Coordinates of C-alpha atoms and ligand atoms in Angstrom, one line a residue:
M1 CA 0.0 0.0 0.0
S2 CA 1.4 3.4 -0.9
S3 CA 1.9 6.0 1.8
E4 CA -0.5 8.2 -0.2
S5 CA -3.4 5.8 0.2
Q6 CA -2.8 5.6 3.9
A7 CA -2.9 9.4 4.4
P8 CA -6.0 10.6 6.2
K9 CA -8.5 12.2 3.9
P10 CA -8.8 16.0 4.2
P11 CA -11.9 17.5 5.8
N12 CA -14.5 18.6 3.3
A13 CA -14.9 22.2 2.3
N14 CA -17.8 22.8 4.7
E15 CA -15.6 21.8 7.7
I16 CA -13.0 24.4 6.7
L17 CA -15.7 26.9 6.3
K18 CA -17.3 26.3 9.7
E19 CA -14.0 26.4 11.4
A20 CA -13.1 29.7 9.9
S21 CA -16.6 31.2 10.3
H22 CA -16.1 32.6 13.8
H23 CA -19.1 30.6 15.1
L24 CA -21.3 30.8 12.0
R25 CA -20.8 34.5 11.2
G26 CA -18.5 34.4 8.1
S27 CA -19.4 37.2 5.8
I28 CA -23.2 36.8 5.9
A29 CA -23.8 40.3 7.2
Q30 CA -21.7 41.8 4.4
D31 CA -23.4 39.6 1.8
L32 CA -26.9 40.6 3.0
A33 CA -25.9 44.3 2.8
D34 CA -24.6 44.0 -0.8
T35 CA -27.4 45.4 -3.0
S36 CA -25.6 44.6 -6.3
T37 CA -27.1 41.1 -6.3
G38 CA -30.2 39.3 -5.0
G39 CA -28.0 36.3 -4.0
I40 CA -25.2 35.7 -1.5
S41 CA -21.9 33.8 -1.8
E42 CA -21.9 30.0 -1.6
A43 CA -19.9 30.3 1.7
S44 CA -22.6 32.5 3.2
N45 CA -25.3 30.2 1.8
Q46 CA -23.7 27.2 3.7
L47 CA -23.4 29.2 6.9
S48 CA -26.8 30.9 6.8
K49 CA -28.4 27.5 6.8
F50 CA -27.5 27.3 10.5
H51 CA -29.7 30.3 10.9
G52 CA -32.6 28.7 9.1
L53 CA -32.1 30.5 5.8
Y54 CA -31.4 29.1 2.3
I55 CA -30.9 31.1 -0.8
Q56 CA -33.0 29.7 -3.7
D57 CA -34.1 30.8 -7.1
D58 CA -37.4 30.5 -8.9
R59 CA -36.7 27.5 -11.1
D60 CA -39.8 28.3 -13.3
Q61 CA -38.0 31.4 -14.4
R62 CA -34.4 30.1 -14.5
N63 CA -34.2 29.3 -18.2
I64 CA -36.0 32.5 -19.4
L65 CA -33.8 34.7 -17.2
K66 CA -30.7 32.9 -18.5
K67 CA -31.7 33.5 -22.1
E68 CA -32.3 37.1 -21.3
G69 CA -28.8 37.3 -19.7
K70 CA -30.3 38.3 -16.4
E71 CA -29.5 37.2 -12.8
K72 CA -31.5 34.3 -11.4
A73 CA -34.7 35.2 -9.5
F74 CA -33.0 34.8 -6.1
A75 CA -35.1 34.6 -2.9
F76 CA -34.6 33.0 0.5
M77 CA -36.5 30.2 2.2
L78 CA -36.7 30.6 6.0
R79 CA -37.6 27.7 8.3
V80 CA -38.9 28.6 11.8
R81 CA -37.6 26.7 14.8
L82 CA -40.7 25.3 16.5
P83 CA -40.1 22.3 18.8
G84 CA -43.1 20.0 18.9
G85 CA -44.8 22.3 16.3
A86 CA -46.5 24.6 18.8
A87 CA -47.4 28.2 18.0
T88 CA -49.7 30.6 19.8
P89 CA -52.5 32.4 18.0
H90 CA -50.6 35.7 18.3
Q91 CA -47.6 34.0 16.7
W92 CA -49.8 32.6 13.9
L93 CA -51.1 36.1 13.2
V94 CA -47.6 37.5 13.1
L95 CA -46.4 34.8 10.7
D96 CA -49.5 35.2 8.5
R97 CA -48.8 39.0 8.3
L98 CA -45.1 38.6 7.6
A99 CA -45.9 36.1 4.8
D100 CA -48.0 38.8 3.2
E101 CA -45.6 41.6 3.8
V102 CA -42.2 40.1 3.1
A103 CA -42.6 36.6 1.6
S104 CA -44.4 34.6 -1.0
P105 CA -47.3 35.0 0.7
S106 CA -48.2 31.4 1.4
L107 CA -47.1 29.6 4.6
R108 CA -45.9 26.0 4.3
L109 CA -46.2 23.5 7.1
T110 CA -43.3 21.0 6.9
T111 CA -42.8 17.3 7.6
R112 CA -41.0 18.3 10.8
Q113 CA -43.7 20.3 12.3
T114 CA -42.7 23.8 11.4
F115 CA -43.4 26.7 9.1
Q116 CA -41.4 27.7 6.0
F117 CA -41.5 31.0 4.2
H118 CA -40.5 31.1 0.6
G119 CA -39.8 34.0 -1.7
V120 CA -38.1 36.3 0.8
L121 CA -36.0 38.9 -1.0
K122 CA -32.6 39.7 0.4
G123 CA -33.8 43.2 1.5
N124 CA -36.6 41.6 3.5
V125 CA -34.6 38.9 5.4
K126 CA -33.9 41.1 8.5
K127 CA -37.4 42.4 8.5
L128 CA -38.7 38.9 8.6
V129 CA -36.3 37.7 11.4
Q130 CA -37.0 40.9 13.4
G131 CA -40.8 40.5 12.9
M132 CA -40.6 36.9 14.1
H133 CA -38.4 37.9 17.1
Q134 CA -41.1 40.4 18.2
A135 CA -43.4 37.3 18.5
L136 CA -40.6 35.3 20.4
L137 CA -39.9 33.1 17.4
D138 CA -36.6 32.4 15.6
S139 CA -35.1 30.2 13.0
I140 CA -31.9 29.3 14.9
A141 CA -30.7 25.8 14.1
A142 CA -33.7 25.1 11.9
C143 CA -31.2 23.9 9.3
G144 CA -27.4 23.2 9.3
D145 CA -25.1 20.7 10.9
V146 CA -26.8 20.8 14.3
N147 CA -29.7 19.3 16.2
R148 CA -32.7 20.4 14.1
N149 CA -36.3 21.1 15.0
V150 CA -37.2 18.4 17.6
M151 CA -40.4 16.5 16.8
A152 CA -42.9 15.4 19.4
P153 CA -46.6 14.4 19.4
P154 CA -48.5 17.6 18.7
N155 CA -51.2 17.5 21.3
P156 CA -49.7 17.4 24.8
E157 CA -53.1 18.3 26.3
R158 CA -54.3 14.8 25.3
N159 CA -53.1 13.3 28.6
A160 CA -50.4 13.7 31.3
I161 CA -48.0 11.4 29.5
V162 CA -48.0 13.2 26.2
Q163 CA -47.5 16.4 28.1
Q164 CA -44.4 14.9 29.9
V165 CA -43.0 13.7 26.6
Y166 CA -43.5 17.1 25.1
D167 CA -41.7 18.7 28.0
H168 CA -38.8 16.4 27.5
A169 CA -38.7 17.2 23.8
R170 CA -38.6 20.9 24.5
A171 CA -35.9 20.5 27.2
W172 CA -33.7 18.5 24.8
S173 CA -34.3 21.0 22.0
E174 CA -33.1 23.9 24.4
F175 CA -30.2 21.9 25.7
A176 CA -28.9 21.1 22.2
L177 CA -29.2 24.7 20.8
P178 CA -26.0 26.2 19.5
K179 CA -24.7 29.0 21.9
T180 CA -23.3 31.3 19.3
R181 CA -24.8 34.9 19.2
A182 CA -24.2 35.1 15.4
Y183 CA -27.9 35.0 14.6
H184 CA -28.6 37.9 17.0
E185 CA -25.8 40.0 15.6
I186 CA -26.5 39.4 11.9
Y187 CA -30.3 39.7 11.8
L188 CA -31.2 41.5 15.1
D189 CA -28.4 44.0 15.1
E190 CA -27.1 42.9 18.5
E191 CA -23.6 44.1 19.3
L192 CA -20.7 41.9 18.2
V193 CA -19.3 39.6 20.9
A194 CA -15.8 40.8 21.4
G195 CA -13.9 37.6 22.3
G196 CA -16.1 35.1 20.6
E197 CA -18.0 32.5 22.6
D198 CA -17.8 28.9 23.4
E199 CA -19.8 26.1 21.9
P200 CA -19.5 23.5 24.7
L201 CA -21.6 20.9 23.0
Y202 CA -20.6 21.4 19.4
G203 CA -17.2 22.9 19.3
P204 CA -16.0 25.1 16.4
T205 CA -17.0 22.8 13.6
Y206 CA -20.4 21.8 14.9
L207 CA -21.6 18.3 13.7
P208 CA -20.5 16.6 10.5
R209 CA -24.0 16.8 9.1
K210 CA -27.6 17.5 10.1
F211 CA -28.9 15.7 13.2
K212 CA -32.6 15.0 13.8
T213 CA -34.5 14.0 17.0
G214 CA -38.0 12.9 17.5
F215 CA -40.2 11.7 20.4
A216 CA -43.0 9.1 19.8
V217 CA -45.8 8.0 22.1
P218 CA -47.0 4.5 21.0
P219 CA -49.3 3.4 19.5
S220 CA -48.8 6.4 17.3
N221 CA -45.6 6.6 15.3
D222 CA -46.7 9.9 13.7
I223 CA -43.2 11.3 13.9
D224 CA -41.7 8.3 12.1
V225 CA -39.2 7.6 14.9
F226 CA -37.2 5.1 12.9
S227 CA -36.2 7.8 10.4
Q228 CA -34.6 10.0 13.1
D229 CA -30.9 10.2 14.0
L230 CA -32.0 10.0 17.6
G231 CA -35.4 8.8 18.8
F232 CA -37.2 8.4 22.1
I233 CA -40.1 5.9 22.2
A234 CA -42.2 6.5 25.3
I235 CA -42.7 3.4 27.4
I236 CA -45.9 3.5 29.3
E237 CA -46.3 1.1 32.3
G238 CA -49.0 1.1 34.8
G239 CA -50.5 4.3 33.3
K240 CA -47.2 6.2 33.8
L241 CA -44.2 7.2 31.7
A242 CA -41.7 4.6 32.8
G243 CA -39.0 6.0 30.4
Y244 CA -37.9 5.7 26.8
N245 CA -36.5 3.2 24.4
V246 CA -33.7 5.1 22.7
T247 CA -33.3 4.7 18.9
V248 CA -30.2 5.8 16.9
G249 CA -29.1 5.9 13.3
G250 CA -32.2 6.4 11.3
G251 CA -32.1 8.5 8.1
L252 CA -33.6 8.5 4.7
G253 CA -31.5 10.6 2.3
M254 CA -29.8 8.8 -0.6
S255 CA -28.6 9.6 -4.1
H256 CA -29.9 7.8 -7.2
G257 CA -27.3 5.4 -8.5
N258 CA -25.0 5.7 -5.5
A259 CA -25.3 2.4 -3.6
E260 CA -23.1 3.8 -0.8
T261 CA -26.0 6.0 0.2
F262 CA -29.2 4.5 1.5
P263 CA -32.2 5.0 3.7
R264 CA -31.8 3.3 7.1
L265 CA -34.1 2.5 9.9
A266 CA -32.8 3.3 13.4
D267 CA -31.6 0.7 15.8
V268 CA -33.2 0.4 19.3
L269 CA -30.3 1.0 21.7
G270 CA -31.9 0.3 25.0
F271 CA -34.1 1.7 27.7
I272 CA -33.5 4.8 29.9
P273 CA -35.5 6.4 32.7
P274 CA -37.1 9.8 31.8
D275 CA -34.5 11.9 33.6
K276 CA -31.7 10.6 31.4
V277 CA -32.9 12.1 28.1
N278 CA -30.5 14.9 27.9
A279 CA -27.5 12.9 29.2
V280 CA -28.1 10.2 26.6
G281 CA -28.9 12.7 23.9
E282 CA -25.6 14.5 24.6
A283 CA -23.7 11.2 24.5
V284 CA -25.2 10.3 21.1
L285 CA -24.7 13.7 19.7
T286 CA -21.1 14.1 20.8
T287 CA -20.2 10.5 19.7
Q288 CA -21.4 11.5 16.2
R289 CA -19.6 14.9 16.6
D290 CA -16.3 13.0 17.3
F291 CA -16.6 10.0 15.0
G292 CA -18.9 11.1 12.1
D293 CA -17.2 11.4 8.7
R294 CA -16.0 14.9 8.1
T295 CA -14.4 14.1 4.8
N296 CA -17.5 13.2 2.7
R297 CA -20.8 14.9 3.3
K298 CA -22.7 12.1 1.5
H299 CA -21.4 9.7 4.2
A300 CA -21.6 12.0 7.2
R301 CA -24.9 11.2 8.8
L302 CA -25.0 9.2 12.1
K303 CA -26.5 6.3 10.2
Y304 CA -23.2 5.7 8.4
T305 CA -21.2 6.1 11.5
I306 CA -23.2 3.3 13.1
E307 CA -23.3 1.2 9.9
D308 CA -19.5 1.4 9.6
R309 CA -18.6 0.9 13.3
G310 CA -21.4 -1.3 14.4
I311 CA -24.2 -0.8 16.9
S312 CA -22.3 -2.6 19.8
W313 CA -19.4 -0.2 19.4
F314 CA -21.8 2.8 19.4
K315 CA -23.6 1.6 22.5
A316 CA -20.3 1.1 24.3
E317 CA -19.2 4.6 23.4
V318 CA -22.5 6.2 24.5
E319 CA -22.4 4.3 27.8
K320 CA -18.8 5.4 28.3
R321 CA -19.8 9.0 27.9
T322 CA -22.9 8.8 30.1
G323 CA -21.3 6.8 32.8
F324 CA -24.3 4.4 33.0
A325 CA -25.5 1.4 31.1
L326 CA -28.7 1.4 29.1
A327 CA -31.2 -1.2 30.2
E328 CA -32.7 -3.7 27.8
A329 CA -35.3 -2.2 25.5
R330 CA -38.9 -2.6 26.7
P331 CA -41.9 -3.8 24.6
Y332 CA -43.8 -1.2 22.6
H333 CA -46.3 -1.4 19.7
F334 CA -47.0 1.1 16.9
T335 CA -50.2 0.9 14.9
T336 CA -50.4 4.1 12.9
I337 CA -48.7 7.2 11.5
E338 CA -52.0 9.0 10.8
D339 CA -53.0 12.3 12.4
P340 CA -56.3 12.3 14.2
H341 CA -58.8 14.3 12.1
G342 CA -61.8 16.4 13.3
W343 CA -62.8 17.1 16.9
Q344 CA -61.0 15.1 19.7
E345 CA -61.6 15.6 23.4
C346 CA -58.5 15.9 25.7
A347 CA -57.9 14.9 29.3
D348 CA -57.9 18.6 30.4
G349 CA -61.5 19.1 29.2
T350 CA -60.4 21.1 26.1
W351 CA -60.8 19.9 22.5
F352 CA -58.6 19.9 19.4
Y353 CA -59.6 19.9 15.8
G354 CA -57.3 18.0 13.5
L355 CA -57.4 19.8 10.1
H356 CA -56.1 18.1 7.0
I357 CA -54.1 20.4 4.8
L358 CA -52.8 18.9 1.6
S359 CA -49.0 19.2 1.5
G360 CA -49.2 21.7 4.4
R361 CA -49.7 24.6 2.0
I362 CA -51.6 27.5 3.5
K363 CA -52.8 30.0 1.0
D364 CA -55.9 31.5 -0.4
I365 CA -57.2 30.2 -3.7
P366 CA -60.8 30.8 -5.0
G367 CA -63.1 28.4 -3.2
W368 CA -60.4 27.4 -0.8
P369 CA -59.4 30.4 1.4
M370 CA -57.4 28.4 4.0
K371 CA -55.1 31.3 4.9
T372 CA -58.0 33.7 5.6
A373 CA -59.9 31.1 7.5
L374 CA -57.0 30.3 9.8
R375 CA -56.3 34.0 10.3
E376 CA -59.9 34.5 11.5
I377 CA -59.6 31.5 13.7
A378 CA -56.3 32.8 15.2
A379 CA -57.9 36.1 15.9
I380 CA -60.4 34.5 18.3
H381 CA -58.6 31.4 19.4
T382 CA -57.5 31.2 23.0
G383 CA -55.6 27.9 22.8
D384 CA -52.7 26.9 20.6
F385 CA -51.9 25.8 17.1
R386 CA -49.9 22.6 16.7
L387 CA -48.2 21.6 13.4
T388 CA -48.2 17.9 12.8
P389 CA -45.5 15.6 11.3
S390 CA -47.8 14.9 8.4
Q391 CA -48.0 18.6 7.3
N392 CA -51.4 19.0 9.0
L393 CA -52.7 21.4 11.6
S394 CA -54.2 20.8 15.0
I395 CA -56.3 23.7 16.4
S396 CA -55.8 22.8 20.1
G397 CA -56.8 23.8 23.6
V398 CA -60.3 24.7 22.3
T399 CA -62.8 25.3 25.1
P400 CA -66.3 23.7 24.7
E401 CA -67.7 27.3 24.3
Q402 CA -65.3 28.1 21.4
K403 CA -65.9 24.8 19.6
P404 CA -68.9 26.0 17.7
V405 CA -67.3 29.3 16.9
I406 CA -64.3 27.7 15.3
E407 CA -66.5 25.2 13.4
G408 CA -68.6 28.2 12.2
L409 CA -65.5 29.9 10.8
L410 CA -64.5 26.7 8.9
A411 CA -68.0 26.4 7.6
K412 CA -68.1 30.0 6.6
H413 CA -65.1 29.4 4.4
G414 CA -66.3 26.1 3.0
L415 CA -63.5 24.1 4.8
T416 CA -65.5 21.7 6.9
G417 CA -65.1 19.0 4.2
E418 CA -61.3 19.0 4.4
N419 CA -61.3 15.9 6.6
N420 CA -63.8 14.0 4.5
R421 CA -61.3 13.0 1.9
S422 CA -60.2 9.6 0.7
G423 CA -58.1 7.6 3.0
L424 CA -55.3 7.9 0.5
R425 CA -55.4 11.7 0.4
L426 CA -55.6 12.0 4.2
N427 CA -52.4 9.9 4.4
A428 CA -50.5 11.6 1.5
L429 CA -47.4 13.7 1.9
S430 CA -45.3 15.6 -0.6
C431 CA -42.1 17.6 -0.3
V432 CA -42.0 21.2 -1.7
A433 CA -39.8 20.5 -4.7
L434 CA -40.3 22.8 -7.7
P435 CA -40.2 25.7 -8.2
T436 CA -38.2 26.6 -5.0
C437 CA -36.1 23.6 -4.1
G438 CA -32.7 23.7 -5.9
L439 CA -32.4 19.9 -5.6
A440 CA -35.7 18.9 -7.2
L441 CA -35.4 16.5 -10.2
A442 CA -39.2 16.3 -10.7
E443 CA -42.4 17.9 -9.4
S444 CA -43.8 16.8 -6.1
E445 CA -46.2 19.2 -4.3
R446 CA -47.6 20.5 -7.5
I447 CA -48.2 17.1 -9.0
L448 CA -49.6 15.5 -5.8
P449 CA -53.3 16.4 -6.5
D450 CA -53.0 14.9 -10.0
I451 CA -51.5 11.7 -8.6
L452 CA -54.2 11.4 -5.9
E453 CA -57.0 11.9 -8.4
K454 CA -55.7 9.1 -10.6
F455 CA -55.3 6.7 -7.7
E456 CA -58.6 7.7 -6.2
T457 CA -60.4 6.6 -9.4
V458 CA -58.8 3.2 -9.1
L459 CA -59.4 2.9 -5.3
D460 CA -63.1 4.0 -5.7
A461 CA -63.6 1.3 -8.3
A462 CA -62.1 -1.3 -5.9
G463 CA -64.3 -0.1 -3.0
L464 CA -61.2 1.2 -1.1
R465 CA -62.0 4.9 -0.9
D466 CA -61.8 5.1 2.9
D467 CA -58.9 2.7 3.4
A468 CA -55.9 4.4 4.9
I469 CA -53.0 3.9 2.5
S470 CA -49.8 6.0 2.8
L471 CA -48.6 7.6 -0.4
R472 CA -45.6 9.9 -0.3
V473 CA -44.0 11.8 -3.1
T474 CA -40.6 13.6 -3.3
G475 CA -39.0 15.5 -6.1
C476 CA -35.6 13.8 -5.5
P477 CA -34.1 11.0 -3.5
N478 CA -33.3 13.1 -0.4
G479 CA -36.5 11.9 1.1
C480 CA -38.0 15.0 2.6
A481 CA -41.5 13.6 2.7
R482 CA -40.1 10.3 4.1
P483 CA -41.1 8.4 0.9
Y484 CA -39.2 5.2 1.8
L485 CA -41.6 4.7 4.7
A486 CA -44.7 5.0 2.5
E487 CA -46.8 2.0 1.4
I488 CA -46.6 3.7 -2.1
G489 CA -43.5 5.9 -2.6
F490 CA -42.7 8.1 -5.6
V491 CA -39.2 9.5 -5.7
G492 CA -38.4 12.0 -8.4
R493 CA -35.8 10.9 -11.0
A494 CA -36.2 13.3 -13.9
P495 CA -39.0 15.6 -15.2
G496 CA -42.1 13.4 -15.3
K497 CA -40.3 10.3 -14.1
Y498 CA -40.3 8.7 -10.7
A499 CA -38.7 5.7 -8.9
L500 CA -41.6 3.7 -7.5
Y501 CA -41.3 2.0 -4.1
L502 CA -43.8 -0.4 -2.5
G503 CA -44.3 -2.3 0.7
A504 CA -43.5 -0.2 3.7
S505 CA -45.6 -1.0 6.7
Y506 CA -48.3 1.6 7.6
N507 CA -46.9 2.1 11.1
G508 CA -43.4 3.2 9.9
T509 CA -41.5 0.1 11.0
R510 CA -40.4 -1.3 7.7
L511 CA -38.9 0.4 4.6
N512 CA -40.4 -0.1 1.2
R513 CA -38.5 -1.6 -1.8
L514 CA -37.7 -0.3 -5.2
V515 CA -40.1 -1.7 -7.8
T516 CA -39.0 0.3 -10.8
P517 CA -36.4 3.0 -11.1
S518 CA -38.1 5.3 -13.5
I519 CA -41.8 5.4 -14.4
T520 CA -44.4 8.0 -15.3
I521 CA -47.3 8.5 -13.0
N522 CA -49.7 7.2 -15.7
D523 CA -47.7 4.0 -16.1
A524 CA -47.5 3.6 -12.4
V525 CA -51.3 3.8 -12.1
T526 CA -51.6 1.2 -14.8
L527 CA -49.0 -1.0 -13.1
L528 CA -50.7 -0.7 -9.7
E529 CA -54.3 -1.0 -10.7
P530 CA -54.2 -4.9 -10.7
V531 CA -52.3 -4.9 -7.4
I532 CA -55.0 -2.6 -5.8
K533 CA -57.7 -4.9 -7.2
R534 CA -56.0 -8.0 -5.8
Y535 CA -55.6 -6.2 -2.4
A536 CA -59.3 -5.5 -2.3
V537 CA -60.3 -9.1 -2.5
E538 CA -57.3 -11.1 -1.2
R539 CA -56.1 -9.1 1.8
A540 CA -56.1 -10.7 5.2
E541 CA -58.3 -9.2 8.0
G542 CA -56.9 -5.8 8.9
E543 CA -53.9 -6.1 6.5
G544 CA -52.6 -2.8 5.2
F545 CA -51.7 -2.2 1.6
G546 CA -47.9 -2.2 2.3
D547 CA -48.1 -5.4 4.3
F548 CA -50.1 -7.0 1.5
C549 CA -47.5 -5.9 -1.1
D550 CA -44.8 -7.2 1.1
R551 CA -46.5 -10.6 1.7
V552 CA -48.0 -11.3 -1.7
I553 CA -46.6 -9.1 -4.4
L554 CA -42.9 -8.5 -3.6
P555 CA -40.4 -11.4 -3.8
K556 CA -39.7 -12.9 -0.4
D557 CA -36.0 -12.9 -0.7
A558 CA -35.6 -9.3 -1.8
T559 CA -34.0 -6.8 0.5
F560 CA -34.1 -3.1 0.0
H561 CA -32.8 -2.2 -3.5
S562 CA -31.2 1.1 -4.4
V563 CA -31.8 2.5 -7.8
G564 CA -29.8 0.8 -10.5
T565 CA -29.5 -2.5 -8.8
D566 CA -32.1 -5.1 -9.8
P567 CA -35.4 -3.5 -9.4
L568 CA -38.1 -6.0 -8.7
T569 CA -40.1 -7.3 -11.6
L570 CA -43.5 -6.3 -10.4
P571 CA -45.5 -7.0 -13.6
A572 CA -44.4 -10.6 -13.6
A573 CA -45.0 -10.9 -9.8
V574 CA -48.5 -9.6 -10.3
G575 CA -49.2 -11.7 -13.2
V576 CA -50.1 -8.9 -15.7
Ligands
SRM601 FE1 -35.4 18.1 3.5 C1 -32.7 19.3 1.8 C2 -37.2 20.6 2.4 C3 -37.7 17.3 5.8 C4 -33.8 15.1 3.9 N1 -35.0 19.7 2.4 C5 -33.8 20.1 1.8 C6 -33.9 21.5 1.2 C7 -33.5 22.5 2.2 C8 -33.2 21.6 -0.2 C9 -31.7 22.1 -0.2 O1 -30.9 21.6 0.6 O2 -31.5 23.0 -1.0 C10 -35.4 21.5 0.9 C11 -36.0 22.9 0.8 C12 -37.1 22.9 -0.2 C13 -38.0 24.1 -0.2 O3 -38.0 24.8 -1.3 O4 -38.6 24.4 0.8 C14 -35.9 20.6 2.0 N2 -37.1 18.9 4.1 C15 -37.8 19.9 3.4 C16 -39.2 20.0 4.0 C17 -39.7 21.5 3.9 C18 -40.1 19.1 3.2 C19 -41.6 19.4 3.3 O5 -42.2 19.6 2.2 O6 -42.1 19.5 4.4 C20 -39.0 19.4 5.3 C21 -38.6 20.4 6.4 C22 -38.3 19.8 7.7 C23 -38.1 20.7 8.8 O7 -39.1 21.4 9.2 O8 -37.1 20.7 9.4 C24 -37.8 18.4 5.1 N3 -35.7 16.5 4.7 C25 -36.8 16.3 5.5 C26 -36.8 14.9 5.9 C27 -37.9 14.3 6.7 C28 -37.7 14.4 8.2 O9 -36.6 14.9 8.6 O10 -38.5 13.9 9.0 C29 -35.7 14.3 5.4 C30 -35.4 12.8 5.4 C31 -34.9 12.3 6.8 C32 -33.4 12.5 6.8 O11 -32.9 13.6 7.1 O12 -32.7 11.5 6.6 C33 -35.0 15.3 4.6 N4 -33.5 17.3 3.0 C34 -33.1 16.0 3.2 C35 -31.9 15.9 2.6 C36 -31.0 14.5 2.6 C37 -30.2 14.4 3.8 C38 -29.3 13.2 3.7 O13 -28.9 12.7 4.8 O14 -28.9 12.8 2.7 C39 -31.5 17.1 2.0 C40 -30.3 17.4 1.2 C41 -29.0 17.6 2.0 O15 -29.1 17.7 3.2 O16 -28.0 17.6 1.4 C42 -32.6 18.0 2.3
SF4_602 FE1 -36.2 19.2 -2.5 FE2 -35.6 16.6 -2.8 FE3 -36.3 17.5 -0.4 FE4 -38.1 17.4 -2.3 S1 -37.0 15.6 -1.4 S2 -37.8 19.2 -1.0 S3 -36.9 17.8 -4.1 S4 -34.5 18.1 -1.5

């Protein structure tokens, strides 16, 4: 072996950038002040992600502007930090107004329970951040190589256990926040910290890659706990929260044609009592900080650290850092990922209303004035809003007296039927994709209604309109709508072409498998029509569509396939 091949690989460019950034400052402030362009430098783009900001350009306009020799139509996306997805009515009204005044003006609920603004022009970035700040909201660590928005079941008022879990999620979120004041200086005009500050948890280069945490309360796996880098599954014994099973190493992003990247379900590491959440979280996070791959960003998530070094090694390292051993994992059972819809009564005597919002897009269109309706509700609501992991909204903490008022407002705007949709539609997710996402290879949010209509026709004919089937679409293999955990997954490959995946379990505990690497939506409907018909007549009692595909349609010996390696021959398997 040559000495050259033994030399350690150099850190990737982002590592050098982070180290030199003076705790995430870099030249973002100067770039934002530069009025000669609507964009910012690539270095500032990488760093501003840590502050929840991405520079994007309108991809619908990209070619036209290029032909005209003009600059791209640059604008920022801003993602709010909102642990557990909770916002007050006042905060809702502020975000609603800011969307009108300085952004696209739609609001977008994300798959990790927060809001995104799109179309924020450079000159409006500080106005937006300052406006949010007035309402005690920020976008710190909403993106970047840090612990991101922490997920938790959206309705703590349901019972005392959910409330406890929610409190633990918030405490972990606070604990794992970066300490740098860069955000306050750049966007809120706070004075520069003279000597710089310390980042006790992260150090100067933060984490090798994004890091995601979620808390689940069985039987609901609404947060898709096995897709999280770090997960906590509440264990309930004798009607009390006994503690958590800790999960590590989940993650979904992959690249088409790169077998070294793959979606991975988390391992269950062991059981801990409730007061050990932060200690274990810190040990997991710092192990990844110290051992994660800082040479190759495509191999830098915790899932690869665990895959490469083994779960036993990882557990030993975590236990070394905490100073205590994790107990054996305790039994749990997940049944669903679906949000509750409509009115639900809570233990504290209040109610919440689960409102389905397709792709989490809140805007006004003729006949569907969702933004106006929610603004009017926010103006009189005395409880909270909770954003769900399925891009839906829960209007929570509603008193019995206010219930008819809120219902009246939904009725006034013709929105009471939103929850009376097909089981497929109520369980569908899509990522943003075009025109804002710079990584999209195909449409996602904009094509979802069309996909749903086509499949609804087939499902109606098979008598399956009300069956809950999860369908998730993304514009590229990064997996932002968690498509590899869907019973039917479409993953953008090229304009109009998708990789089709089938056979995940409905409760988020088994990944789906690649059926065909590139197919049009029409061809996929044709391909799946006989499968759906067979499912309608041949399924076992209570069997979900994904389980049926896994049991009957997909070959027994197949493991997860990445694109380019032996897609399953579904037509032969189905007998069409
Ligand atoms: Fe995501 C990158 C949108 C949840 C995996 N994601 C992006 C960017 C920022 C594109 C970019 O880097 O330029 C997208 C912005 C699009 C836009 O115009 O708004 C984007 N991701 C989203 C959201 C808004 C999808 C949605 O429609 O709701 C979700 C915001 C979550 C939040 O509030 O924090 C979103 N992204 C996810 C999830 C699901 C989850 O976390 O539960 C995943 C898969 C889980 C995972 O991380 O493994 C996910 N996003 C990615 C990846 C691939 C990461 C990887 O390990 O390979 C990227 C690309 C990257 O990081 O390089 C990405
Ligand atoms: Fe963009 Fe791909 Fe994420 Fe969709 S899955 S938002 S296309 S990065």
